Structures are given as C-alpha cells and as structure tokens.
C-alpha cells in the first residue's frame, strides 16, 4: 500500500513515486493508446502524482496525459507541468516573461483537458528576466484559479532563496517546490540545494533518479553501449570515451554489484536511495514501456540498511556529481567567458 507524503507545507498528499511523462510522444512511446494504458496502470498502482512539460514532444506529452486523465481521473491526480523551453520560431514563444506565461498556460490547460494545474513550474532559470516578473504573472494565475501552486526546476540555491525573498517582500505567491536532478551518480544537490529547500519547507520532486538510464542496469563494463535517443541527443552525457562517463560506468558497475548483494535490482537501489533523503518528497520515474514501469513500482517500499548506504557513500561520495553534464543547468557565467573577464582596454 502506498504511503503518501506531504508536499512541502501545502498539506497536499502525493505518492513517493511521481510518474514523469517525458517519454510519452514523439521522443519516446508514440502509441497514444498504449501510453494512456501505462498511465492508467501507474495510477491504479497507487501513484497520484503526474509530471509533464509543454516542451515534451512539443506538447504531445501533455495531450496524452490529458487523454489519460479524462473520464473522472483528473480529480484524483496531482498534476504538474512546466514552461520555459522554446515552442516556436518566434523569440517570444519561450522563456519566463509574463507575456509568455499568460499565453502558454492556456495552451497547457487546453492540451491537458483541465481547468487547473496543481503545480506550474519554471522549467529553468532565465537570468535576463526579473524573477519578480515571473512570480508576478504566476501569482496572478494562482489568484485566477488556473494554477494552485508555483514550482521551479533545476534552480541554484541562491535563486531558490531569491524566490522566497521576492514572495515575502513584494507580496507574491511563494514557490513551494523545486525539481532538481538527483541520483546515485549525481549527488551535487546534497551540498546546498537540499539543505536550502529543507530550510524553507519546499517540496522536492527529483528528476532523473536513474541518471538518464545509467542506473537502469543496461550500462555494464565490457558490454556494448546500448543505443538510445538520449545518447544520440546528449553525447556529452553518454560518450564512454569521456573520463567523466568512464567514472560513471565504474560507479554503475560497483553499484550494480552492491544491489545484487542486497537482493535488489539496480533500479530499486537507485530509487530507494533517492527517496531515503529526508529532503526529497518524490522521485520522478519516466517509463516508456509497461516493463520499465513495473521494474520501478514498489521501490518506495524498500528500506536500505545503514550498511548499504555507507557502502554507497564510498562508491560515490556525498555531494558529488561524477559528471557536470548531469547537473542539468550551467550558469551563464560558466558558459560565457565574457561574463567573468574584464574587457581588454
């Protein structure tokens, strides 16, 4: 039986496993009927939390989720989606501006076939847009009843704190949740993000708990690298020739052996680890098939022993990202040298 957790300080109850819908649509399972059946299977198994985004397969994922929640299921699901990514050639069809938020929420509501979104999330930071502009627009949507709560995804600790400051000083609705990357191979958020979210009482729904497939059991030393659309589109994250990824492969191998000794699959070990952190509310799973979903269901009922947790810490030390590509967001000053060097006079 699913033991539901309180979503931050909202009083809303959510399942420890959140069904991520990124793999439903053109970038994953293109069969709408099968995708709907997978969603129904997850809901029937006790999951009551579904997360998607407008950019997943250019809105197709939201459309599929809308089909799955039709016929009375919508009222029993905590529904989350996101905005920020580009959805057209127009430079204003993206970002965190009031102009785009007010327009795009209507598109998401239409695709999802609902009158309200429980958690509307800023998919990524946008340093060129005043965060107060973003929170102002989102606060208006809360007051209009179109969204219930505001969340962020892959924000740095300083930006999380800024959001809380803006809400207090300028009378905006408060951000109540953060969605960061977190896995056995990407533990960087243990340093500051999770302590900050705990300090402010934010819910945390972590993405990529299987490290983009590295912890699915498919990546093993001596075996041929499995083909996947992610590997094709995110070469930096999956190129075995990279020293960072070679370290991930070594760690995945050691973790797989540890899981076997503990009587678990690597998938179960990975999900149970993420859910063990006191600052994590839910882990987002993103199955493409029934088989993948079934391999992940029930992981929230597994308790890892202290010995297993200590051995994990020896394989991947706390607060460590084995690869920067798994962090999900690179600050502009790191990407652009002009932002960290004085011009030559």
mmCIF file of N, CA, C and O in Angstrom, residues 256-292:
data_model
loop_
_atom_site.group_PDB
_atom_site.id
_atom_site.type_symbol
_atom_site.label_atom_id
_atom_site.label_comp_id
_atom_site.label_asym_id
_atom_site.label_seq_id
_atom_site.Cartn_x
_atom_site.Cartn_y
_atom_site.Cartn_z
ATOM 1 N N UNK A 256 25.797 -1.797 -9.129
ATOM 2 C CA UNK A 256 25.050 -2.975 -9.565
ATOM 3 C C UNK A 256 25.434 -4.193 -8.729
ATOM 4 O O UNK A 256 24.573 -4.997 -8.344
ATOM 5 N N UNK A 257 26.718 -4.331 -8.436
ATOM 6 C CA UNK A 257 27.177 -5.439 -7.601
ATOM 7 C C UNK A 257 26.646 -5.308 -6.180
ATOM 8 O O UNK A 257 26.223 -6.292 -5.553
ATOM 9 N N UNK A 258 26.629 -4.085 -5.667
ATOM 10 C CA UNK A 258 26.088 -3.837 -4.330
ATOM 11 C C UNK A 258 24.602 -4.172 -4.286
ATOM 12 O O UNK A 258 24.127 -4.799 -3.323
ATOM 13 N N UNK A 259 23.865 -3.763 -5.310
ATOM 14 C CA UNK A 259 22.435 -4.060 -5.366
ATOM 15 C C UNK A 259 22.187 -5.565 -5.357
ATOM 16 O O UNK A 259 21.308 -6.066 -4.638
ATOM 17 N N UNK A 260 22.971 -6.279 -6.128
ATOM 18 C CA UNK A 260 22.814 -7.738 -6.194
ATOM 19 C C UNK A 260 23.062 -8.373 -4.829
ATOM 20 O O UNK A 260 22.313 -9.264 -4.400
ATOM 21 N N UNK A 261 24.084 -7.899 -4.148
ATOM 22 C CA UNK A 261 24.382 -8.434 -2.814
ATOM 23 C C UNK A 261 23.277 -8.114 -1.818
ATOM 24 O O UNK A 261 23.049 -8.862 -0.861
ATOM 25 N N UNK A 262 22.586 -7.004 -2.044
ATOM 26 C CA UNK A 262 21.487 -6.600 -1.156
ATOM 27 C C UNK A 262 20.161 -7.235 -1.547
ATOM 28 O O UNK A 262 19.131 -6.977 -0.905
ATOM 29 N N UNK A 263 20.164 -8.041 -2.609
ATOM 30 C CA UNK A 263 18.943 -8.696 -3.065
ATOM 31 C C UNK A 263 18.008 -7.778 -3.812
ATOM 32 O O UNK A 263 16.786 -7.991 -3.819
ATOM 33 N N UNK A 264 18.579 -6.748 -4.437
ATOM 34 C CA UNK A 264 17.787 -5.758 -5.162
ATOM 35 C C UNK A 264 18.258 -5.650 -6.599
ATOM 36 O O UNK A 264 19.368 -6.062 -6.936
ATOM 37 N N UNK A 265 17.422 -5.062 -7.436
ATOM 38 C CA UNK A 265 17.880 -4.666 -8.755
ATOM 39 C C UNK A 265 18.554 -3.308 -8.615
ATOM 40 O O UNK A 265 18.338 -2.585 -7.623
ATOM 41 N N UNK A 266 19.347 -2.919 -9.607
ATOM 42 C CA UNK A 266 19.994 -1.609 -9.565
ATOM 43 C C UNK A 266 18.940 -0.499 -9.596
ATOM 44 O O UNK A 266 19.099 0.534 -8.939
ATOM 45 N N UNK A 267 17.867 -0.713 -10.344
ATOM 46 C CA UNK A 267 16.778 0.273 -10.405
ATOM 47 C C UNK A 267 16.175 0.490 -9.020
ATOM 48 O O UNK A 267 15.946 1.627 -8.585
ATOM 49 N N UNK A 268 15.918 -0.598 -8.314
ATOM 50 C CA UNK A 268 15.347 -0.486 -6.972
ATOM 51 C C UNK A 268 16.295 0.227 -6.011
ATOM 52 O O UNK A 268 15.872 1.073 -5.222
ATOM 53 N N UNK A 269 17.580 -0.108 -6.097
ATOM 54 C CA UNK A 269 18.567 0.547 -5.249
ATOM 55 C C UNK A 269 18.598 2.048 -5.515
ATOM 56 O O UNK A 269 18.611 2.867 -4.581
ATOM 57 N N UNK A 270 18.594 2.422 -6.799
ATOM 58 C CA UNK A 270 18.689 3.831 -7.184
ATOM 59 C C UNK A 270 17.491 4.630 -6.682
ATOM 60 O O UNK A 270 17.649 5.729 -6.132
ATOM 61 N N UNK A 271 16.293 4.099 -6.868
ATOM 62 C CA UNK A 271 15.097 4.830 -6.451
ATOM 63 C C UNK A 271 14.968 4.883 -4.934
ATOM 64 O O UNK A 271 14.624 5.922 -4.362
ATOM 65 N N UNK A 272 15.263 3.767 -4.279
ATOM 66 C CA UNK A 272 15.169 3.736 -2.813
ATOM 67 C C UNK A 272 16.164 4.699 -2.188
ATOM 68 O O UNK A 272 15.873 5.332 -1.161
ATOM 69 N N UNK A 273 17.338 4.835 -2.803
ATOM 70 C CA UNK A 273 18.343 5.776 -2.292
ATOM 71 C C UNK A 273 17.828 7.208 -2.351
ATOM 72 O O UNK A 273 17.921 7.959 -1.380
ATOM 73 N N UNK A 274 17.296 7.611 -3.493
ATOM 74 C CA UNK A 274 16.800 8.982 -3.650
ATOM 75 C C UNK A 274 15.689 9.269 -2.642
ATOM 76 O O UNK A 274 15.654 10.322 -2.007
ATOM 77 N N UNK A 275 14.789 8.319 -2.476
ATOM 78 C CA UNK A 275 13.649 8.527 -1.592
ATOM 79 C C UNK A 275 14.027 8.480 -0.118
ATOM 80 O O UNK A 275 13.241 8.889 0.739
ATOM 81 N N UNK A 276 15.227 7.988 0.193
ATOM 82 C CA UNK A 276 15.662 7.907 1.584
ATOM 83 C C UNK A 276 16.071 9.279 2.135
ATOM 84 O O UNK A 276 16.054 9.503 3.342
ATOM 85 N N UNK A 277 16.457 10.209 1.255
ATOM 86 C CA UNK A 277 16.889 11.527 1.742
ATOM 87 C C UNK A 277 15.698 12.260 2.361
ATOM 88 O O UNK A 277 14.628 12.341 1.754
ATOM 89 N N UNK A 278 15.862 12.788 3.567
ATOM 90 C CA UNK A 278 14.728 13.442 4.247
ATOM 91 C C UNK A 278 14.201 14.678 3.537
ATOM 92 O O UNK A 278 13.083 15.117 3.805
ATOM 93 N N UNK A 279 14.997 15.249 2.619
ATOM 94 C CA UNK A 279 14.542 16.436 1.912
ATOM 95 C C UNK A 279 13.800 16.141 0.622
ATOM 96 O O UNK A 279 13.269 17.053 -0.014
ATOM 97 N N UNK A 280 13.746 14.875 0.215
ATOM 98 C CA UNK A 280 13.097 14.502 -1.046
ATOM 99 C C UNK A 280 11.670 14.036 -0.781
ATOM 100 O O UNK A 280 11.433 13.160 0.055
ATOM 101 N N UNK A 281 10.729 14.625 -1.493
ATOM 102 C CA UNK A 281 9.323 14.238 -1.370
ATOM 103 C C UNK A 281 8.997 13.089 -2.315
ATOM 104 O O UNK A 281 8.449 12.066 -1.892
ATOM 105 N N UNK A 282 9.324 13.262 -3.581
ATOM 106 C CA UNK A 282 9.019 12.254 -4.595
ATOM 107 C C UNK A 282 10.157 12.144 -5.598
ATOM 108 O O UNK A 282 10.879 13.113 -5.839
ATOM 109 N N UNK A 283 10.289 10.960 -6.179
ATOM 110 C CA UNK A 283 11.236 10.732 -7.268
ATOM 111 C C UNK A 283 10.443 10.538 -8.552
ATOM 112 O O UNK A 283 9.473 9.778 -8.583
ATOM 113 N N UNK A 284 10.839 11.243 -9.602
ATOM 114 C CA UNK A 284 10.128 11.152 -10.883
ATOM 115 C C UNK A 284 10.652 9.967 -11.675
ATOM 116 O O UNK A 284 11.848 9.880 -11.978
ATOM 117 N N UNK A 285 9.772 9.051 -12.008
ATOM 118 C CA UNK A 285 10.127 7.936 -12.882
ATOM 119 C C UNK A 285 9.575 8.243 -14.274
ATOM 120 O O UNK A 285 8.510 8.829 -14.400
ATOM 121 N N UNK A 286 10.312 7.852 -15.315
ATOM 122 C CA UNK A 286 9.895 8.195 -16.673
ATOM 123 C C UNK A 286 9.850 7.005 -17.597
ATOM 124 O O UNK A 286 10.613 6.934 -18.568
ATOM 125 N N UNK A 287 8.961 6.047 -17.340
ATOM 126 C CA UNK A 287 8.918 4.837 -18.166
ATOM 127 C C UNK A 287 8.393 5.114 -19.575
ATOM 128 O O UNK A 287 7.564 5.988 -19.783
ATOM 129 N N UNK A 288 8.889 4.318 -20.507
ATOM 130 C CA UNK A 288 8.395 4.354 -21.884
ATOM 131 C C UNK A 288 7.522 3.133 -22.169
ATOM 132 O O UNK A 288 6.688 3.154 -23.056
ATOM 133 N N UNK A 289 7.719 2.069 -21.388
ATOM 134 C CA UNK A 289 7.002 0.814 -21.596
ATOM 135 C C UNK A 289 6.425 0.304 -20.277
ATOM 136 O O UNK A 289 6.804 0.743 -19.190
ATOM 137 N N UNK A 290 5.506 -0.688 -20.393
ATOM 138 C CA UNK A 290 4.962 -1.335 -19.200
ATOM 139 C C UNK A 290 6.080 -2.005 -18.397
ATOM 140 O O UNK A 290 6.085 -1.973 -17.170
ATOM 141 N N UNK A 291 7.012 -2.638 -19.104
ATOM 142 C CA UNK A 291 8.107 -3.338 -18.438
ATOM 143 C C UNK A 291 8.934 -2.384 -17.589
ATOM 144 O O UNK A 291 9.286 -2.692 -16.441
ATOM 145 N N UNK A 292 9.238 -1.218 -18.145
ATOM 146 C CA UNK A 292 10.012 -0.238 -17.391
ATOM 147 C C UNK A 292 9.240 0.247 -16.165
ATOM 148 O O UNK A 292 9.812 0.414 -15.084
#
